[in-house]
CSV table of C-alpha atoms in Angstrom, one decimal:
chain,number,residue,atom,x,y,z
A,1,UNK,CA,0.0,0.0,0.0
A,2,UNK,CA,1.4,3.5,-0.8
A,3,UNK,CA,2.5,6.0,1.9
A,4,UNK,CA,0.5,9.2,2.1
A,5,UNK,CA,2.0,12.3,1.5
A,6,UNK,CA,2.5,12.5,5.7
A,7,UNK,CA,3.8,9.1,6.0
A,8,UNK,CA,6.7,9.5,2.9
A,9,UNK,CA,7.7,12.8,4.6
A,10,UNK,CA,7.8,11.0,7.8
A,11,UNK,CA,9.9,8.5,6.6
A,12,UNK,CA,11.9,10.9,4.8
A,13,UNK,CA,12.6,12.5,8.4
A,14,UNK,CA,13.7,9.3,9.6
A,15,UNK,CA,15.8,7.5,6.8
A,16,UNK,CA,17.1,10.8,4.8
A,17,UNK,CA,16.4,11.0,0.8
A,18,UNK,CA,20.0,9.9,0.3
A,19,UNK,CA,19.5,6.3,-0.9
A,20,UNK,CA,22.3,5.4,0.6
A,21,UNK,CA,21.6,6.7,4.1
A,22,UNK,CA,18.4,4.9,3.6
A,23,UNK,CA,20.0,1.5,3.1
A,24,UNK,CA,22.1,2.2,6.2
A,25,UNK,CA,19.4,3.6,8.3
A,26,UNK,CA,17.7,0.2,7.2
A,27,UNK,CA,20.4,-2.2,8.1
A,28,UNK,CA,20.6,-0.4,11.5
A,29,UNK,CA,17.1,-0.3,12.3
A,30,UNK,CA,17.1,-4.2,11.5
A,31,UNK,CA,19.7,-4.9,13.8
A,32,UNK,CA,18.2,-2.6,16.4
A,33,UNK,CA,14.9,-4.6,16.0
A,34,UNK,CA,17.1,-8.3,16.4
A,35,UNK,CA,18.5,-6.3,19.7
A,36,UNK,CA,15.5,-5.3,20.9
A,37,UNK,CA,14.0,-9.2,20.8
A,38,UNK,CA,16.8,-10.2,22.6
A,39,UNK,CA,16.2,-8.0,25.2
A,40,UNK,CA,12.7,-9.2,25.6
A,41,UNK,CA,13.4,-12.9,25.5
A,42,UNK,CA,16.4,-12.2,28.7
A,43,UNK,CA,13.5,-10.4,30.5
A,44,UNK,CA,11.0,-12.9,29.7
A,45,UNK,CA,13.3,-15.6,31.2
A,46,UNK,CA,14.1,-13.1,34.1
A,47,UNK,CA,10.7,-12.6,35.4
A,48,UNK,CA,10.2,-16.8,35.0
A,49,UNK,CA,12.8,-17.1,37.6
A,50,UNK,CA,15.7,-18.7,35.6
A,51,UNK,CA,18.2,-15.4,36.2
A,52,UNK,CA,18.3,-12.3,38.4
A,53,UNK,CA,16.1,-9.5,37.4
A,54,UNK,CA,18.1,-6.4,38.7
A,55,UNK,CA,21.7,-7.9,36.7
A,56,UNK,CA,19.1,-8.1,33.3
A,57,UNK,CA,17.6,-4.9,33.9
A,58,UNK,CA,21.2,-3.3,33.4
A,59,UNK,CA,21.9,-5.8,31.2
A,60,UNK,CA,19.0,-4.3,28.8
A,61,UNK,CA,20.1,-1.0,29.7
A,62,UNK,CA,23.9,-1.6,28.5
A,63,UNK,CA,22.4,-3.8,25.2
A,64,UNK,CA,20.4,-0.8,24.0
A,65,UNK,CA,22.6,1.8,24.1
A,66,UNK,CA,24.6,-0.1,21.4
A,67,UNK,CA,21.9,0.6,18.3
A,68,UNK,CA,20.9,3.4,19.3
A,69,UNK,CA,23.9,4.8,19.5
A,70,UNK,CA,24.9,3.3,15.8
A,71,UNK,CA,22.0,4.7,15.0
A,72,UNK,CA,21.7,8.3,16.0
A,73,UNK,CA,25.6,8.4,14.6
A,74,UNK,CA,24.5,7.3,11.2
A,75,UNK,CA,21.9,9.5,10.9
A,76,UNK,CA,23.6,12.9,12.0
A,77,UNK,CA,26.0,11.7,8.7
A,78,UNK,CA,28.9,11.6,10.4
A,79,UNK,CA,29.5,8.4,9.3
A,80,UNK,CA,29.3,8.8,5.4
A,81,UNK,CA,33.0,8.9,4.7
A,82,UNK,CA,34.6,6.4,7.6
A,83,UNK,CA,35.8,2.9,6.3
A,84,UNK,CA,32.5,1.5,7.8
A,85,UNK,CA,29.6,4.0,7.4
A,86,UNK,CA,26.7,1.6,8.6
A,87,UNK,CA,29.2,0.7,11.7
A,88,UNK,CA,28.0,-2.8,10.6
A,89,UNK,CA,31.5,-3.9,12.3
A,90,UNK,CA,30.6,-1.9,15.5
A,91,UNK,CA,27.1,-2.8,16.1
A,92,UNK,CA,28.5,-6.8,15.4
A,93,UNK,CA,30.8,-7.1,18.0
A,94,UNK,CA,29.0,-4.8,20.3
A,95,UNK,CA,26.2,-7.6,20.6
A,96,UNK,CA,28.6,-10.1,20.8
A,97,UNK,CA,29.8,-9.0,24.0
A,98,UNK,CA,26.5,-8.1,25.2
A,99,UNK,CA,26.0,-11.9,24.4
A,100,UNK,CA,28.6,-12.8,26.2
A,101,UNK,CA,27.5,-11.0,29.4
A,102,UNK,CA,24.0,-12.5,28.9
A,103,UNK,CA,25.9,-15.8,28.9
A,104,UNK,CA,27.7,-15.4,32.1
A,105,UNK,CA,24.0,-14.0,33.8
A,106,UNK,CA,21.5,-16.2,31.7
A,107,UNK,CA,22.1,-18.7,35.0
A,108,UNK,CA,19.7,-21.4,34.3
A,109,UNK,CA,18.7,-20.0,30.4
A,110,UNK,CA,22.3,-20.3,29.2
A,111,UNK,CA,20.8,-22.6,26.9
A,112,UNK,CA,19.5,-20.2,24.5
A,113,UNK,CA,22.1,-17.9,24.1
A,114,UNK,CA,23.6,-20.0,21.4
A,115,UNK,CA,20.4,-19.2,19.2
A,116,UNK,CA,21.0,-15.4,20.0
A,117,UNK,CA,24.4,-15.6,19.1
A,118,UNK,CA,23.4,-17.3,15.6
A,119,UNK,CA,20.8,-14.3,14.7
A,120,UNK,CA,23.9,-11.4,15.6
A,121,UNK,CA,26.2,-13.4,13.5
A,122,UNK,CA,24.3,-13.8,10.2
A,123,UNK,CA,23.7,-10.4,10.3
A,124,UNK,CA,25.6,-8.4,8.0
A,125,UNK,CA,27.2,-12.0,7.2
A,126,UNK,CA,26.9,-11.0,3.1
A,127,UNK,CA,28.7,-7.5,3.6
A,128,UNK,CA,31.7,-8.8,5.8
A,129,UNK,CA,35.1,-9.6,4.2
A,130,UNK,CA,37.0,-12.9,5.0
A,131,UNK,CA,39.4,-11.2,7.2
A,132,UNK,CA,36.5,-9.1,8.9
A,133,UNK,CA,34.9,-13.1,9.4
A,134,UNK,CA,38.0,-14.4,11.1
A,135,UNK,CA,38.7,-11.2,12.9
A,136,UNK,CA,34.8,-11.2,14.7
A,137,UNK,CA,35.3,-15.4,15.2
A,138,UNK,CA,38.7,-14.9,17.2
A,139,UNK,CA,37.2,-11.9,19.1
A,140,UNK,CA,33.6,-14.3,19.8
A,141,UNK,CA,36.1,-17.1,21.1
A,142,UNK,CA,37.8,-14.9,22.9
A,143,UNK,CA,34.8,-13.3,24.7
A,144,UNK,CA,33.3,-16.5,25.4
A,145,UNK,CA,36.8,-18.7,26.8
A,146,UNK,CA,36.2,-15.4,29.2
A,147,UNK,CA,32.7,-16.0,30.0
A,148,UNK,CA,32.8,-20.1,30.6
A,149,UNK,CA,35.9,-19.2,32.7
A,150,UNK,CA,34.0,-16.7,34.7
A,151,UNK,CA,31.2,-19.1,35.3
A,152,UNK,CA,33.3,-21.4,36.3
A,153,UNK,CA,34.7,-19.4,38.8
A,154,UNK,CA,31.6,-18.2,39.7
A,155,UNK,CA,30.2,-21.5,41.0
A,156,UNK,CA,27.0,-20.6,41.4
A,157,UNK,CA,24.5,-22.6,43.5
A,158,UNK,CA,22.7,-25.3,41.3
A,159,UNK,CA,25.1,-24.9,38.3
A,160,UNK,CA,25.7,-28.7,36.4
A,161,UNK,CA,29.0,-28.7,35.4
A,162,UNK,CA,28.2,-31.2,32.9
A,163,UNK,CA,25.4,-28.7,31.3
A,164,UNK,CA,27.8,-26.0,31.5
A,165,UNK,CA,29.6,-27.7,29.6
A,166,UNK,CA,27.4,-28.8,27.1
A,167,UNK,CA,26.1,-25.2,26.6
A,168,UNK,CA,29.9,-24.0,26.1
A,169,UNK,CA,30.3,-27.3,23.1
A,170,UNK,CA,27.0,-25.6,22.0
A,171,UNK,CA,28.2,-22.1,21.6
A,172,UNK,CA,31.6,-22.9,20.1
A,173,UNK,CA,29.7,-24.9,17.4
A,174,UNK,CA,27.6,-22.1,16.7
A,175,UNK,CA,30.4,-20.0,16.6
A,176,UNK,CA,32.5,-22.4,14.5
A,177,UNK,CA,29.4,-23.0,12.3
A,178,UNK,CA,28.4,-20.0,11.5
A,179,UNK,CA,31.8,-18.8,10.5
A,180,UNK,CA,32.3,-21.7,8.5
A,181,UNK,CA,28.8,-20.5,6.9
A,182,UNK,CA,30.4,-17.1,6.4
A,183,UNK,CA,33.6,-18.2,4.9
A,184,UNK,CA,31.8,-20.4,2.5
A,185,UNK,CA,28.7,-17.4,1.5
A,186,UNK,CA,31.8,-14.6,1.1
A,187,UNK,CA,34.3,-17.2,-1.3
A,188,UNK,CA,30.5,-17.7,-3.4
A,189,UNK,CA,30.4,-13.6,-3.1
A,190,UNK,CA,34.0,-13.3,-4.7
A,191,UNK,CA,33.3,-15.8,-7.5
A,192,UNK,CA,30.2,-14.4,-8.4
A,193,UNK,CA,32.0,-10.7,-8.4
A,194,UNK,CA,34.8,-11.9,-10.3
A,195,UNK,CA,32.5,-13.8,-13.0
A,196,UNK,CA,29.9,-10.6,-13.2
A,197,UNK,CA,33.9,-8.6,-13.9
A,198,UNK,CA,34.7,-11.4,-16.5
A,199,UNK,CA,31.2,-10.8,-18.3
A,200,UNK,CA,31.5,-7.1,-18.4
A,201,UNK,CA,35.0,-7.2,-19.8
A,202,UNK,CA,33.6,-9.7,-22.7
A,203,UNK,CA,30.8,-7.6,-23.2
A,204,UNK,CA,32.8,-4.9,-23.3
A,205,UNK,CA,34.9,-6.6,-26.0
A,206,UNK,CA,32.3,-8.0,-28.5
A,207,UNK,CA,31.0,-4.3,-28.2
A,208,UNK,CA,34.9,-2.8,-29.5
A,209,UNK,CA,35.1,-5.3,-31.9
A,210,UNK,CA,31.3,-5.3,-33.3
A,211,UNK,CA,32.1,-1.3,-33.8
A,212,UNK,CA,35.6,-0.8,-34.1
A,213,UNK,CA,38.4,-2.0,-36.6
A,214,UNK,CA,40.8,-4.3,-34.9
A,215,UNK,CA,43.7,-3.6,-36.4
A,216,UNK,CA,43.5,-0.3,-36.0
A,217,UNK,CA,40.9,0.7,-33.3
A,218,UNK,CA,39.5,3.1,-35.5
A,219,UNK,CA,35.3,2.9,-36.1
A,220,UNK,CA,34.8,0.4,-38.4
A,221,UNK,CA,32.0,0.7,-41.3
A,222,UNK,CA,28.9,-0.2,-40.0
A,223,UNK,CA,29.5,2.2,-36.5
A,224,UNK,CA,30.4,4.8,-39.0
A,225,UNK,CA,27.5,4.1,-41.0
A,226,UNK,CA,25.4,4.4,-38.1
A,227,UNK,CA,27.6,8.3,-37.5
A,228,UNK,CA,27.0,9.6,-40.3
A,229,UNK,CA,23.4,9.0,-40.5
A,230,UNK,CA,23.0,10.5,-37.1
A,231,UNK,CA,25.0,13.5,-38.1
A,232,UNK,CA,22.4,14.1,-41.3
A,233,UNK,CA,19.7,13.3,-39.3
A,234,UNK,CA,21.1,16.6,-37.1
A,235,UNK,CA,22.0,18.4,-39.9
A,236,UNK,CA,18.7,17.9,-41.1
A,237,UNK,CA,17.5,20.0,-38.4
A,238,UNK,CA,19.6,22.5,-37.7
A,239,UNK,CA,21.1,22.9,-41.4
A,240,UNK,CA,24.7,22.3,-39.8
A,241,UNK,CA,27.1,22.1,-42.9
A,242,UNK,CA,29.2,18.6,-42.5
A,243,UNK,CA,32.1,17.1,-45.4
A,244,UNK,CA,33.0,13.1,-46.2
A,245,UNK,CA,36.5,12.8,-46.6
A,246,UNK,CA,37.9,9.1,-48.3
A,247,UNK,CA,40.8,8.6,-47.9
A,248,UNK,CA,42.9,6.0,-49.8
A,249,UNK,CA,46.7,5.1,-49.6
A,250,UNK,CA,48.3,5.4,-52.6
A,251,UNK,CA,49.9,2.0,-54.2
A,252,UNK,CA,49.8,-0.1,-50.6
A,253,UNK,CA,49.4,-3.1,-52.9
A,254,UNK,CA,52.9,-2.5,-53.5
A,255,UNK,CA,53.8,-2.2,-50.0
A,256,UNK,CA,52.4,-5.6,-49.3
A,257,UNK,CA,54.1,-6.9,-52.6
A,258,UNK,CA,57.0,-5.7,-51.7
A,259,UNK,CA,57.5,-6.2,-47.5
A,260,UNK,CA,54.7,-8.5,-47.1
A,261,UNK,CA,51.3,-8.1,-45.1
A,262,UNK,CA,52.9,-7.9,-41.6
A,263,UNK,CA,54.4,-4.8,-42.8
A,264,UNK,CA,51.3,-3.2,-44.4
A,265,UNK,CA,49.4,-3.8,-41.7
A,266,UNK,CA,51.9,-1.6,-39.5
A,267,UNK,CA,51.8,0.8,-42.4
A,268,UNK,CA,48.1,1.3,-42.1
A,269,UNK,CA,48.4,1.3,-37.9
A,270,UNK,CA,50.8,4.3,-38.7
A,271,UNK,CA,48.8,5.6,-41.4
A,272,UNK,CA,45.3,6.0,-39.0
A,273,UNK,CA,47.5,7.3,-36.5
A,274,UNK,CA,49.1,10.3,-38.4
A,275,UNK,CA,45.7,11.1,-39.4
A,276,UNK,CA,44.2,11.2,-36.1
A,277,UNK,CA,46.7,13.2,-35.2
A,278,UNK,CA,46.1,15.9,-37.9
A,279,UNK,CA,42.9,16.5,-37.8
A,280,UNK,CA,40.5,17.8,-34.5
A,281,UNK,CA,39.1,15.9,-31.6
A,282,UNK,CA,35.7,16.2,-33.1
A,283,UNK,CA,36.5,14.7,-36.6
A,284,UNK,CA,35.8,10.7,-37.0
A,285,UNK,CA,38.0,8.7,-38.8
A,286,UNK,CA,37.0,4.8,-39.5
A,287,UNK,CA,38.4,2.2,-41.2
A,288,UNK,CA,36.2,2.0,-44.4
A,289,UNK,CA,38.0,-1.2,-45.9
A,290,UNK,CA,41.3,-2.3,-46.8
A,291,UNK,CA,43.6,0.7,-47.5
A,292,UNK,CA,40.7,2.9,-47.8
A,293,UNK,CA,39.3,5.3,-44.6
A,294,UNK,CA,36.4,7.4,-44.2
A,295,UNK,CA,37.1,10.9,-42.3
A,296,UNK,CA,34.0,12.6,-40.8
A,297,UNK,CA,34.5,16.3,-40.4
A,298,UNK,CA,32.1,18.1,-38.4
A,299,UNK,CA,30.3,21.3,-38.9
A,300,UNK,CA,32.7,22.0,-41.6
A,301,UNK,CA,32.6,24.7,-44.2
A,302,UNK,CA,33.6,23.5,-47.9
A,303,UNK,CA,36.2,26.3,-47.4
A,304,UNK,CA,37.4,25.3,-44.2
A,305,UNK,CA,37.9,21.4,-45.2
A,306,UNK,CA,40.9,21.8,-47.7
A,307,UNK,CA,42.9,23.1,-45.3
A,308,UNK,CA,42.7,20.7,-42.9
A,309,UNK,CA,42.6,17.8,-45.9
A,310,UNK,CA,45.8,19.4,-47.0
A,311,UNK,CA,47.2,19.2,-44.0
A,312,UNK,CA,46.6,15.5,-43.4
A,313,UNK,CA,48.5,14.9,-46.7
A,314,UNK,CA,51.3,16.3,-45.8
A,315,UNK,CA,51.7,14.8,-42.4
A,316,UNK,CA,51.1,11.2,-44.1
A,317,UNK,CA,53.6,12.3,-47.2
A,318,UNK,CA,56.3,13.1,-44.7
A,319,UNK,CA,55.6,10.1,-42.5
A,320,UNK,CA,58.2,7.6,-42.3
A,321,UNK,CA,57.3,3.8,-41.5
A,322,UNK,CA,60.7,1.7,-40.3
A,323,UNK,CA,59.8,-1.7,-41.6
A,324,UNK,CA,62.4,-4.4,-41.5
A,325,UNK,CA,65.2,-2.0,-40.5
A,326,UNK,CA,63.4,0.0,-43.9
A,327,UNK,CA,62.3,3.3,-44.2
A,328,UNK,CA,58.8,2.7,-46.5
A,329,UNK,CA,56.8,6.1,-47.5
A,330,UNK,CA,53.5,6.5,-48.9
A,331,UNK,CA,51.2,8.9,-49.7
A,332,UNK,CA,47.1,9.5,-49.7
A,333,UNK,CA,44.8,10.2,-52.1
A,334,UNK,CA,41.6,12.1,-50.9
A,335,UNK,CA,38.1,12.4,-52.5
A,336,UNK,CA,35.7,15.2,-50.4
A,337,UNK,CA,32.4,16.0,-50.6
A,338,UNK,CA,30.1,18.4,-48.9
A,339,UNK,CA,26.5,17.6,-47.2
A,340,UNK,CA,24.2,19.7,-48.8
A,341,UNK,CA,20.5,20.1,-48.5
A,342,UNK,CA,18.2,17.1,-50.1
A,343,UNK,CA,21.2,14.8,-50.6
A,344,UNK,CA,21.7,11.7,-48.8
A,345,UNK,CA,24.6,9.8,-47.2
A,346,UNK,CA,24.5,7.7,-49.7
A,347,UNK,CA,24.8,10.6,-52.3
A,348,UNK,CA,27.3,11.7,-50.5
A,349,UNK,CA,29.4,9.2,-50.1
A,350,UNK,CA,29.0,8.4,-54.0
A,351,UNK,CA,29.9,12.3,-54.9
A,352,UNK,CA,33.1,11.7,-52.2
A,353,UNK,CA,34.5,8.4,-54.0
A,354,UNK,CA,34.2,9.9,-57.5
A,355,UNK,CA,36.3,12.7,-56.1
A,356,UNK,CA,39.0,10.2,-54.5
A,357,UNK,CA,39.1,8.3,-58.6
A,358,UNK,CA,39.5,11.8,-60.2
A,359,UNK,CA,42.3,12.2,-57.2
A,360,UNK,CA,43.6,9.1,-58.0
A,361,UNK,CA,43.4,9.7,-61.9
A,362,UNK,CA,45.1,13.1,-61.6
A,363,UNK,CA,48.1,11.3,-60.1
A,364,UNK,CA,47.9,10.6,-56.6
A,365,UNK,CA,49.0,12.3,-53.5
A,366,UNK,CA,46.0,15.1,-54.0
A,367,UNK,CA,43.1,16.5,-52.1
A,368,UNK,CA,39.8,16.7,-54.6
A,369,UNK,CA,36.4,17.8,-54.2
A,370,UNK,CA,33.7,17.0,-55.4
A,371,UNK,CA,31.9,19.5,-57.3
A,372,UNK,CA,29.0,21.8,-56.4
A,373,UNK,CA,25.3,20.2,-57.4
A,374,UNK,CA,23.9,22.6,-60.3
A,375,UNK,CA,21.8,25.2,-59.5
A,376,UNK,CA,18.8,24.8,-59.9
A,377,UNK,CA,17.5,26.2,-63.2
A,378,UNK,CA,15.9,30.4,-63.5
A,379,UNK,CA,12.4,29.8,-64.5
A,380,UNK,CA,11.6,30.9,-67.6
A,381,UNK,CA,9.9,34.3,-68.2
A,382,UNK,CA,7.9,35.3,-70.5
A,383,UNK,CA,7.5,39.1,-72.1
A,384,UNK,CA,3.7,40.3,-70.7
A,385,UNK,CA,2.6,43.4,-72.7
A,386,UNK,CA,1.2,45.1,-69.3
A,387,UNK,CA,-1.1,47.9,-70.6
């Protein structure tokens, strides 16, 4: 059923907006709740005669302070930046010693302080590391040795050794147990982390190599596909002014003739980076196929392209690949074409590879563009005798 508008703002007031806070102030509240039946159960058995009502009383008083304590401190937020913000740690071995003293006056009830001890240790069970586990089992052991040692000493009237130490073999199961438990839940917790780490990695591979060229790293052609469409769907809007740029390395059948496919492939690694380094951060340059690469240069005037094209010839034209102890140059042939209202990518691509043959025709190692669409015929018009 939904809270009212009173009883979300009261619970705002209580747990904070912060989602995180709210987990916390959760967990705590939890815990305080698990406290606060423990309590009852100890006076329960106190006012059935099986311990000493004034040593529970103070006992309750002691065991209490403990959540609300945690509490109060994570809701001021003066916990949000300590190691353990929801004192889960804190609140933890605080019961356990107030366990432990409930052992030692429980008299008669010891019995069921084991099942106490179980509910404080599985909580927070799935947040604790293994060295937080061992740490809180060696302080648990170490509480208890104390208590069945003060028992012990204490000899109280009626005590049965042989129950005592029953209850003590009980207790250290429970402690053994549950740690075992915990051990066991947080090795599960790791695997589980480290496969969910292992998926995302893989995922995050098939997603570079489904849209990126492997060889190079650059976009490959169906992720640039996918640009350029989005960039003429914006253009399309705004009337933003965008070029195609191929780009095609001049006789690399040659190099792979001549040093072998090894070498052209670190040709064409060299190649995409001498580019990238020549043109802007916004441009996109992607691997179109083979020697051939697609730039994408955005909002980019016709007359502000050939310089930048110009200057990416140059830098691959004075480029120097070592391959094999040899220094191998090469040059680029480039085909542009503007985006221009009514024309599509496909259009434009075709007007951008008809520049790159005419490039290629002319002799190589040139920037071309395509040329302007006619304009669009005067309308025809005709003498009117006006009298």
């Amino acid at each position: 059923m939904p809270l009212g508008k009173h009883g979300k703002a009261l619970t705002d007031w209580l747990l904070t907006t912060d989602p995180h806070q709210r987990i916390r102030m959760a967990m705590a509240g939890s815990a305080g709740l698990l406290v606060l039946g423990c309590m009852v159960l100890m006076n329960l058995m106190a006012m059935a005669g099986l311990m000493r009502q004034d040593w529970t009383i103070w006992w309750t008083l002691a065991t209490g302070c403990g959540p609300v304590a945690a509490i109060l401190l994570i809701r001021s937020g003066r916990t949000r930046h300590w190691r353990d913000p929801a004192l889960t740690q804190f609140q933890i071995r605080y019961a356990l010693a107030c366990t432990a003293a409930a052992y030692v006056l429980a008299g008669q009830a010891r019995g069921g302080v084991p099942v106490i001890l179980s509910l404080i240790l599985v909580f927070g069970i799935f947040g604790m590391s293994a060295h937080q586990i061992r740490w809180n089992m060696a302080y648990a052991l170490l509480l208890f040795s104390a208590a069945f040692g003060l028992v012990a000493w204490l000899d109280e009237p009626g005590r049965i050794s042989a129950l005592e130490a029953a209850n003590a073999a009980i207790t250290v199961m429970v402690l053994l147990g549950s740690t075992f438990l915990a051990m066991r839940l947080q090795r599960i917790r790791a695997h589980v982390a480290r496969q969910k780490l292992e998926l995302t990695r893989a995922m995050a591979l098939i997603q570079q190599l489904a849209t990126h060229d492997e060889l190079t790293g650059l976009p490959n052609r169906r992720h640039m596909m996918a640009l350029l469409e989005a960039e003429h769907l914006r253009s399309q809007r705004d009337g933003r002014v965008w070029m195609a740029a191929l780009l095609d390395v001049d006789l690399f059948k040659q190099v792979n003739d001549t040093h072998g496919h090894a070498a052209g492939d670190q040709v064409l690694q060299a190649f995409a980076a001498t580019v990238r380094a020549a043109v802007r951060g916004t441009d996109v340059l992607a691997r179109w196929g083979g020697e051939e690469f697609l730039l994408l240069l955005h909002d980019t005037e016709p007359s502000a392209a050939r310089p930048v094209l110009e200057r990416v010839r140059e830098a691959v034209r004075a480029q120097d690949v070592v391959v094999q102890g040899q220094r191998v140059g090469i040059t680029v042939s480039i085909g542009v074409a503007a985006r221009t209202p009514g024309k599509s990518v496909v259009q434009l691509l075709e007007q951008a590879d008809q520049a790159l043959y005419q490039a290629k025709s002319q002799g190589r190692n040139r920037v071309v563009e395509a040329a302007p669409p006619p304009a669009p015929a005067a309308a025809a018009v005709s003498d009117i005798a006006v009298f």
